[in-house]
XYZ file of C-alpha atoms in Angstrom:
605
model
C 0.000 0.000 0.000
C 1.300 3.451 -0.912
C 2.089 5.706 2.059
C 0.012 8.890 2.192
C 1.347 12.397 2.719
C 3.301 12.489 5.978
C 4.661 8.936 5.595
C 7.777 8.007 3.606
C 6.962 4.355 4.234
C 4.529 2.591 6.497
C 5.996 1.546 9.860
C 3.129 -0.917 10.354
C 1.128 -3.486 8.411
C -2.429 -2.120 7.839
C -3.866 -5.549 7.039
C -2.421 -7.039 10.227
C -3.801 -4.143 12.293
C -7.260 -4.495 10.762
C -7.287 -8.182 11.611
C -6.049 -7.504 15.139
C -8.757 -4.853 15.633
C -11.467 -7.272 14.470
C -10.203 -10.047 16.721
C -10.101 -7.775 19.777
C -13.581 -6.465 18.984
C -14.965 -9.981 18.691
C -13.505 -10.941 22.088
C -15.675 -8.268 23.702
C -18.994 -8.342 21.840
C -21.903 -9.574 23.929
C -25.306 -10.594 22.570
C -27.124 -8.539 25.224
C -25.565 -5.245 24.062
C -26.578 -2.268 26.185
C -29.001 -4.392 28.206
C -25.974 -5.833 30.025
C -26.242 -2.788 32.292
C -28.647 -2.189 35.149
C -30.265 1.133 35.929
C -29.617 2.506 39.397
C -33.301 2.127 40.215
C -35.664 -0.365 41.824
C -33.729 -2.806 44.005
C -30.519 -1.009 43.004
C -31.919 2.468 43.613
C -29.648 2.982 46.606
C -26.738 3.373 44.174
C -28.360 6.629 42.998
C -28.937 7.967 46.525
C -27.545 11.457 47.161
C -24.719 11.078 49.712
C -23.797 14.762 49.690
C -26.879 16.773 50.673
C -29.544 15.745 53.196
C -33.063 15.720 51.775
C -35.238 18.405 53.352
C -38.916 17.671 53.689
C -41.261 20.347 52.366
C -44.909 20.893 51.528
C -46.051 20.339 47.926
C -45.868 23.396 45.692
C -48.807 24.561 43.584
C -47.808 27.868 42.035
C -46.955 29.488 38.706
C -43.675 30.686 37.143
C -42.950 31.981 33.690
C -40.041 29.579 33.027
C -39.295 26.208 34.593
C -35.829 24.777 33.869
C -35.559 21.027 34.534
C -31.909 20.247 35.165
C -29.317 22.328 37.035
C -26.184 21.287 35.184
C -24.319 23.709 32.940
C -27.010 23.535 30.237
C -29.766 24.578 32.619
C -27.593 27.124 34.400
C -26.413 28.889 31.242
C -29.955 28.963 29.847
C -31.282 30.403 33.106
C -28.430 32.939 33.178
C -29.158 34.134 29.646
C -32.877 34.349 30.433
C -32.060 36.487 33.483
C -30.032 38.765 31.226
C -33.076 38.940 28.927
C -35.233 40.137 31.810
C -36.980 36.950 32.942
C -37.537 37.237 36.686
C -40.173 34.534 37.306
C -38.111 31.379 36.942
C -37.532 28.124 38.791
C -34.761 25.534 38.454
C -35.609 21.932 39.359
C -33.169 19.066 39.835
C -33.035 15.606 41.399
C -29.744 16.554 43.053
C -29.378 18.573 46.229
C -27.743 21.550 44.477
C -26.615 22.850 41.101
C -23.783 21.381 39.040
C -25.266 18.383 37.237
C -22.529 15.843 36.564
C -20.139 17.945 38.661
C -22.521 17.744 41.607
C -22.630 13.963 41.467
C -19.062 13.172 40.491
C -16.715 13.953 43.381
C -14.451 10.944 43.181
C -10.702 11.212 43.882
C -8.745 12.706 41.001
C -11.692 14.125 39.089
C -10.809 16.856 36.576
C -12.261 18.005 33.259
C -10.590 16.518 30.178
C -11.368 19.544 27.993
C -9.230 22.622 28.658
C -11.031 24.467 31.469
C -10.656 27.858 29.748
C -13.029 26.653 27.019
C -15.031 24.149 29.068
C -16.191 26.164 32.084
C -18.936 28.547 30.871
C -19.441 32.244 31.654
C -15.896 32.813 32.908
C -15.779 36.406 31.702
C -19.253 37.150 33.010
C -18.122 36.045 36.475
C -14.680 37.631 36.172
C -12.729 34.458 36.874
C -10.028 32.284 35.332
C -9.597 28.599 36.322
C -6.632 27.693 38.522
C -5.388 24.958 36.167
C -5.444 24.065 32.522
C -7.678 21.121 33.457
C -9.539 22.232 36.550
C -10.344 19.826 39.397
C -13.948 18.788 39.848
C -14.553 20.697 43.071
C -13.449 23.939 41.426
C -15.863 23.265 38.569
C -18.691 22.507 41.015
C -17.992 25.713 42.897
C -18.087 27.576 39.579
C -21.585 26.183 38.950
C -22.615 27.483 42.373
C -21.059 30.857 41.562
C -23.131 31.069 38.360
C -26.312 30.372 40.313
C -25.407 33.020 42.887
C -24.302 35.615 40.334
C -27.562 35.349 38.385
C -29.774 34.970 41.485
C -30.908 31.505 40.397
C -31.317 30.168 43.942
C -34.281 32.482 44.435
C -36.867 29.821 43.675
C -35.411 26.323 43.282
C -36.731 22.806 43.805
C -33.881 20.423 44.604
C -34.233 16.707 45.318
C -37.263 16.934 43.054
C -38.007 14.825 39.981
C -40.618 15.760 37.398
C -43.010 12.835 36.854
C -45.457 14.244 34.299
C -45.938 17.280 32.077
C -49.362 18.144 30.698
C -50.290 21.100 28.476
C -53.257 23.165 29.669
C -54.796 24.431 26.443
C -57.091 26.936 28.148
C -54.313 28.583 30.139
C -51.524 28.103 27.547
C -49.137 26.712 30.133
C -47.639 23.468 31.364
C -48.727 21.618 34.493
C -45.704 19.799 35.899
C -46.173 17.072 38.503
C -43.288 15.839 40.650
C -42.329 13.073 43.059
C -42.795 15.577 45.892
C -46.527 15.964 45.194
C -46.059 19.289 43.407
C -48.367 20.607 40.708
C -46.394 23.498 39.269
C -47.477 25.646 36.361
C -45.123 27.294 33.883
C -45.525 29.218 30.637
C -42.278 27.741 29.281
C -40.500 24.519 30.228
C -36.871 23.853 29.298
C -35.599 20.290 29.720
C -31.844 20.156 30.288
C -31.231 16.752 31.841
C -29.954 13.354 30.802
C -26.216 13.821 30.243
C -23.892 11.925 32.587
C -25.999 12.023 35.751
C -27.862 8.684 35.936
C -25.387 5.949 36.980
C -25.502 2.557 35.350
C -24.289 -0.726 36.840
C -22.959 -3.857 35.179
C -25.529 -6.656 35.278
C -23.161 -9.052 37.016
C -24.830 -12.242 38.273
C -24.701 -12.265 42.059
C -24.100 -8.530 42.391
C -26.867 -8.428 44.999
C -25.216 -11.238 46.996
C -21.906 -9.493 47.610
C -21.497 -8.962 51.349
C -18.749 -6.366 51.234
C -19.037 -2.660 50.526
C -20.024 -1.301 47.096
C -20.727 2.075 45.556
C -20.691 3.868 42.198
C -17.977 6.437 41.525
C -20.620 9.132 41.026
C -21.810 8.569 44.596
C -18.394 8.275 46.235
C -18.491 7.060 49.820
C -15.839 9.077 51.648
C -17.319 7.807 54.914
C -15.838 4.433 53.943
C -12.651 5.483 52.111
C -11.831 8.662 54.070
C -9.971 11.421 52.217
C -11.400 13.752 49.609
C -11.184 14.454 45.887
C -7.439 15.117 46.204
C -6.835 11.629 47.632
C -5.560 10.418 51.037
C -8.006 7.479 51.108
C -6.683 6.207 54.431
C -9.791 4.114 55.053
C -8.576 1.717 52.352
C -5.147 1.097 53.900
C -6.164 -2.391 55.075
C -8.690 -3.123 52.316
C -8.652 -5.313 49.213
C -10.430 -3.182 46.641
C -11.849 -4.090 43.245
C -12.693 -1.435 40.683
C -14.822 -2.314 37.656
C -14.345 -0.013 34.681
C -11.365 1.600 32.957
C -12.965 4.450 31.017
C -12.554 8.172 31.653
C -13.497 7.838 35.332
C -11.218 4.858 35.899
C -8.249 6.737 34.449
C -8.623 9.394 37.134
C -9.605 7.359 40.196
C -7.397 4.282 39.814
C -4.092 6.106 40.575
C -5.518 7.214 43.950
C -6.863 3.752 44.758
C -3.481 2.295 43.792
C -1.672 4.606 46.209
C -3.961 4.024 49.188
C -5.476 0.508 49.042
C -3.662 -2.493 50.518
C -4.493 -4.404 47.325
C -6.197 -3.167 44.169
C -7.722 -5.360 41.463
C -8.596 -3.465 38.268
C -11.223 -5.370 36.267
C -10.868 -4.276 32.652
C -12.928 -5.366 29.665
C -11.570 -2.834 27.159
C -8.471 -0.683 27.701
C -8.723 3.056 27.107
C -6.361 4.942 24.852
C -4.231 6.971 27.264
C -2.346 9.954 25.902
C -0.344 12.609 27.745
C -2.473 15.067 29.768
C 0.135 17.732 30.621
C -1.925 19.523 33.243
C -0.400 22.618 34.827
C -1.331 25.703 36.863
C -2.659 28.731 35.025
C 0.086 31.256 34.302
C -0.957 34.457 36.145
C 0.890 36.636 33.639
C -1.032 35.022 30.780
C -4.322 35.474 32.638
C -3.558 39.145 33.336
C -3.160 39.844 29.616
C -6.499 38.352 28.548
C -8.676 40.814 26.637
C -12.467 41.109 26.667
C -13.979 38.380 24.511
C -11.089 36.016 25.106
C -13.184 33.034 26.151
C -15.592 33.193 23.214
C -12.616 33.488 20.867
C -10.895 30.497 22.458
C -14.065 28.370 22.441
C -14.700 29.143 18.778
C -11.079 28.427 17.910
C -11.175 25.034 19.629
C -14.464 24.035 17.997
C -13.336 25.303 14.585
C -10.186 23.180 14.625
C -12.118 20.067 15.602
C -14.684 20.832 12.891
C -12.113 21.188 10.119
C -12.355 24.960 9.764
C -9.330 27.025 8.746
C -7.806 28.998 11.647
C -4.712 31.177 11.867
C -3.548 29.702 15.166
C -4.295 26.777 17.472
C -4.929 28.567 20.768
C -5.341 25.362 22.795
C -2.619 23.081 21.396
C -3.718 19.997 23.330
C -4.429 16.337 22.730
C -7.797 17.141 21.181
C -6.658 19.689 18.599
C -3.593 17.626 17.666
C -5.884 14.730 16.669
C -8.677 16.794 15.115
C -8.414 14.972 11.789
C -9.148 11.663 13.498
C -12.224 13.017 15.277
C -14.141 14.803 12.537
C -15.854 11.811 11.033
C -17.371 10.785 14.377
C -17.831 14.057 16.263
C -18.345 16.886 13.810
C -19.229 15.056 10.612
C -16.950 17.381 8.648
C -14.574 15.727 6.161
C -12.011 16.824 3.589
C -14.086 17.183 0.424
C -11.025 17.887 -1.764
C -10.264 14.159 -1.805
C -12.160 11.289 -3.331
C -13.986 9.358 -0.585
C -11.877 6.217 -1.008
C -8.611 8.130 -0.847
C -9.840 10.227 2.083
C -10.785 7.113 4.046
C -7.435 5.507 3.230
C -5.474 8.476 4.499
C -7.618 8.871 7.592
C -7.244 5.207 8.464
C -3.461 5.281 8.084
C -3.203 8.421 10.212
C -5.406 6.670 12.779
C -3.167 3.586 12.761
C -0.126 5.807 13.307
C -1.665 7.592 16.285
C -2.806 4.380 17.937
C 0.626 2.831 17.398
C 2.068 5.833 19.237
C -0.371 5.312 22.124
C 0.467 1.606 22.325
C 4.184 2.410 22.279
C 3.618 4.721 25.248
C 2.171 1.794 27.205
C 5.377 -0.194 26.594
C 7.536 2.750 27.618
C 5.691 3.248 30.935
C 4.473 -0.164 32.152
C 7.291 -2.440 33.302
C 5.539 -5.838 33.251
C 5.204 -7.054 29.627
C 2.003 -9.047 30.230
C 0.289 -6.108 31.942
C 1.450 -3.759 29.206
C 0.057 -6.062 26.545
C -3.355 -6.125 28.243
C -3.411 -2.307 28.544
C -2.916 -1.704 24.828
C -6.006 -0.462 22.950
C -6.652 -2.202 19.637
C -9.276 -0.075 17.840
C -9.665 3.162 15.883
C -9.000 6.367 17.817
C -12.628 7.514 18.045
C -14.173 4.145 18.803
C -14.047 5.220 22.447
C -13.680 8.656 23.996
C -9.928 9.315 24.059
C -8.303 9.412 27.495
C -5.472 11.511 28.909
C -3.437 10.868 32.051
C 0.086 11.237 33.392
C -0.585 8.854 36.312
C -2.837 6.006 35.139
C -0.370 3.734 33.338
C 2.219 4.350 36.054
C -0.173 2.939 38.675
C 0.257 -0.553 37.226
C 3.935 -0.565 38.201
C 2.932 -0.714 41.869
C 3.266 -4.162 43.464
C -0.177 -3.908 45.106
C -2.005 -3.404 41.776
C -3.266 -6.305 39.652
C -4.856 -5.839 36.233
C -7.533 -8.465 35.529
C -8.400 -8.708 31.823
C -12.051 -9.800 31.506
C -12.359 -9.523 27.720
C -12.632 -13.239 26.977
C -15.499 -13.510 29.479
C -17.455 -10.439 28.328
C -16.670 -8.742 31.627
C -16.825 -9.946 35.215
C -18.378 -13.432 35.299
C -20.148 -13.215 38.660
C -19.874 -12.013 42.232
C -20.058 -14.086 45.405
C -20.477 -13.043 49.005
C -16.819 -12.070 49.277
C -15.277 -12.130 45.799
C -15.333 -11.071 42.180
C -15.082 -13.987 39.740
C -13.615 -13.865 36.238
C -13.762 -17.199 34.463
C -12.488 -19.743 36.988
C -10.489 -17.214 39.010
C -11.832 -15.736 42.264
C -10.526 -12.464 43.652
C -11.421 -11.918 47.295
C -12.199 -8.274 47.991
C -13.593 -6.150 50.800
C -14.989 -3.438 48.529
C -16.081 -3.125 44.898
C -16.263 0.293 43.227
C -18.211 0.601 39.981
C -16.613 3.054 37.533
C -19.108 1.991 34.888
C -20.395 5.308 33.644
C -23.829 6.719 32.982
C -26.873 6.576 30.797
C -25.764 9.095 28.173
C -28.054 11.623 26.541
C -31.234 10.044 27.899
C -33.526 12.539 29.614
C -36.734 11.436 31.298
C -38.582 12.750 28.256
C -36.660 10.427 25.934
C -36.781 7.406 28.248
C -40.491 7.809 28.987
C -40.010 8.168 32.747
C -41.228 11.754 32.316
C -44.338 11.428 30.122
C -45.263 14.586 28.230
C -48.809 15.288 26.995
C -49.178 18.129 24.523
C -52.116 19.634 22.674
C -55.218 17.401 22.593
C -53.556 15.067 25.129
C -51.138 13.586 22.585
C -48.133 11.942 24.270
C -44.765 13.083 22.952
C -43.349 9.582 22.529
C -46.430 8.634 20.496
C -45.823 11.638 18.250
C -42.223 10.448 17.956
C -43.120 6.808 17.333
C -41.231 6.855 14.010
C -38.334 8.809 15.481
C -37.769 12.264 16.998
C -39.514 15.140 15.251
C -38.282 18.651 16.009
C -37.295 21.953 14.494
C -33.531 22.426 15.012
C -33.687 19.874 17.830
C -35.364 22.304 20.232
C -39.164 22.057 19.942
C -41.922 20.001 18.352
C -45.259 20.672 16.699
C -48.109 20.030 19.103
C -45.999 20.696 22.199
C -45.967 24.479 22.670
C -43.430 26.267 24.852
C -41.395 23.108 25.466
C -37.653 23.297 24.716
C -35.063 20.513 24.757
C -31.337 20.927 25.320
C -29.068 18.092 24.239
C -27.806 16.358 21.105
C -31.166 15.608 19.489
C -31.349 16.565 15.783
C -28.759 19.321 16.117
C -24.969 19.177 16.551
C -22.426 17.570 18.838
C -18.826 18.147 19.941
C -16.352 16.888 22.519
C -16.755 20.214 24.351
C -20.455 19.690 24.952
C -20.708 22.732 27.232
C -20.019 24.892 24.170
C -22.894 23.154 22.392
C -25.178 23.772 25.374
C -24.105 27.431 25.497
C -25.111 27.966 21.870
C -28.416 26.199 22.512
C -29.073 28.339 25.594
C -28.523 31.520 23.604
C -30.815 30.362 20.808
C -33.643 29.378 23.162
C -33.275 32.673 25.000
C -33.538 34.598 21.731
C -36.726 32.760 20.760
C -38.368 33.229 24.163
C -37.324 36.888 24.237
C -38.891 37.408 20.803
C -42.117 35.737 21.898
C -42.274 37.802 25.099
C -41.669 40.993 23.143
C -44.500 40.109 20.764
C -46.857 39.119 23.551
C -47.121 35.571 22.216
C -48.573 32.924 24.472
C -47.382 29.913 22.453
C -44.053 29.092 20.808
C -44.447 26.112 18.517
C -43.020 25.114 15.122
C -45.426 24.492 12.292
C -45.829 20.910 11.108
C -44.267 21.967 7.802
C -41.169 23.466 9.461
C -40.762 20.363 11.607
C -41.074 18.040 8.612
C -38.588 20.088 6.597
C -36.021 19.860 9.388
C -36.513 16.110 9.787
C -35.889 15.711 6.067
C -32.794 17.909 6.326
C -31.380 15.746 9.111
C -32.035 12.578 7.101
C -30.284 14.076 4.074
C -27.180 15.443 5.801
C -26.674 13.130 8.807
C -23.394 11.262 8.667
C -23.571 7.503 8.192
C -20.890 6.128 10.476
C -22.427 2.675 10.773
C -19.550 0.961 8.943
C -16.995 2.675 11.165
C -18.926 1.861 14.353
C -19.480 -1.751 13.314
C -15.710 -2.265 13.298
C -15.310 -0.677 16.731
C -14.887 -2.449 20.015
C -18.156 -2.322 21.999
C -18.803 0.897 23.916
C -21.404 3.588 24.396
C -20.525 5.236 21.059
C -21.866 2.210 19.187
C -24.477 0.966 21.634
C -22.174 -1.808 22.861
C -21.787 -3.039 19.299
C -25.465 -2.962 18.352
C -25.925 0.531 16.880
C -26.514 0.783 13.148
C -27.705 3.386 10.678
C -27.171 7.106 10.396
C -26.659 9.447 13.294
C -29.348 11.915 14.342
C -27.056 14.946 14.165
C -26.561 17.740 11.671
C -23.929 16.236 9.389
C -21.941 19.335 8.398
C -20.937 19.752 12.029
C -21.382 22.196 14.921
C -19.811 25.285 13.359
C -22.106 24.967 10.331
C -25.093 24.337 12.606
C -24.383 27.381 14.725
C -24.120 29.483 11.552
C -27.467 28.094 10.442
C -29.069 29.069 13.767
C -27.550 32.563 13.647
C -28.853 33.038 10.101
C -32.310 31.788 11.154
C -32.391 34.267 14.014
C -31.258 37.082 11.728
C -33.609 36.354 8.848
C -36.596 34.630 10.463
C -36.948 36.074 13.930
C -38.418 39.304 12.576
C -41.002 37.207 10.729
C -41.552 35.255 13.900
C -42.417 38.469 15.729
C -45.115 39.253 13.182
C -46.305 35.629 13.224
C -46.465 35.670 17.004
C -48.620 38.783 17.022
C -51.085 37.217 14.606
C -50.954 33.496 15.300
C -49.069 33.191 18.588
C -46.903 30.598 16.854
C -43.205 30.476 16.053
C -42.653 28.693 12.755
């Protein structure tokens, strides 16, 4: 095979790598796919219990607000902040957690940091007049930033924490939503914004005998410092005499395992699929650099980062990190943007060879760090770069050089085989442990609306999931015909990116603009026409990227539904930069028409 630009000759055999990738994928595929996981509900509901904030009893609420925001993560917070700036005073935030922060409220495990540069990840930095302490900020700093946003924009004024919405029903006479909750509330709101479902609901591996284990267990997103002692910076002295098992080696495992390795008497790491682990290079923020930042610096940096990952031409890479250095390898999966100057076959050939080269580099790093050859071999990832979310750490691989750390490869058994009263079993081997920690991730992108746990009844009592029986139907991913004044934040029929907070920020600004226009016009209902909705659904079908062939070759993971996902994506194929341009153009050209339409028909088309 001829070497592409950048290679004088190939330092690897592409055919051998393809075969190796297929063999490693096949070792891990399970017939039960995503159903191998258990929801933290029912008999396992205690895994979702809030260990951080005591639940306060209160009387049911039956009142009225103009805007109800369901979800107090960054999506909900930024939307609420922009609505405050637009003059909305009557607003309530609701969340199942005991405070704001979303995933950063729940995830407080040792070693937690963001894996996107904090200067582009943490929203509203300029508005709050702050700069993160590190390039990749620790989780507690990010959580405190969420609290600071809520305080700065007076969002604690009327909140409902430890509260889950259980039903939404449109009142056609009053033109408002009636929202019922698990606290007996019957709240009314003119507008409802759903911003929940991303990395908050823990999932558990469906291991036979998990309920029989007599030791201590918890999920990383509900860390039990009462058992381990210490805090998010480590010092887990409670584990000094404990044999600990940790299940999961994804993004969470990369951060928590080094701390467990330092503090536990014995650590067993149960791995089904190794992560790709590149250099993180975290460091404190340079105060001289921060002092020279000019107004607009964060927006510029966010746009620069997203542009590079989307294949846009930029004069300079302002971030220069592991994400921007591998942008070419990400575009097909994340942004959908590709190099159209090449024929598809040649483009795919070059992309694959560049991918092979990067993954060879990552595997070589494992050999250079891990001293035991057998452990190093098991830690090497054999798949395309974007088959799993890339990982970054300067401590994870090093942890396996400790004599008290044992890597247990479960691939040939599809994961942990079973659990007994005092052990974790893989094949015929039993590993006696005192504690098992599940670093097994979350239900991703599934709000209660999508899952059906929050039923929504629109005009004429039609249920949203019935209206979506043939698939989601929205305009721009935000709202649907027949369900007035209901807005969705997330990755549904719009765009996606590794810096999802940037995506949520753009969505918050768009929703705010639409609501502000409707308020200005005195409209009571904001709802796309059936024609506009249909046109957008057709647009998504036409431009959505078809990555099914790529995903089919991937090792099982949440990107490909544990090996079962097929067909096109549900995202805007040209990518997030193009989608944000489309929204800006729509606001510029259509919002004035919307104002007129609102005055006459009380409908946003």
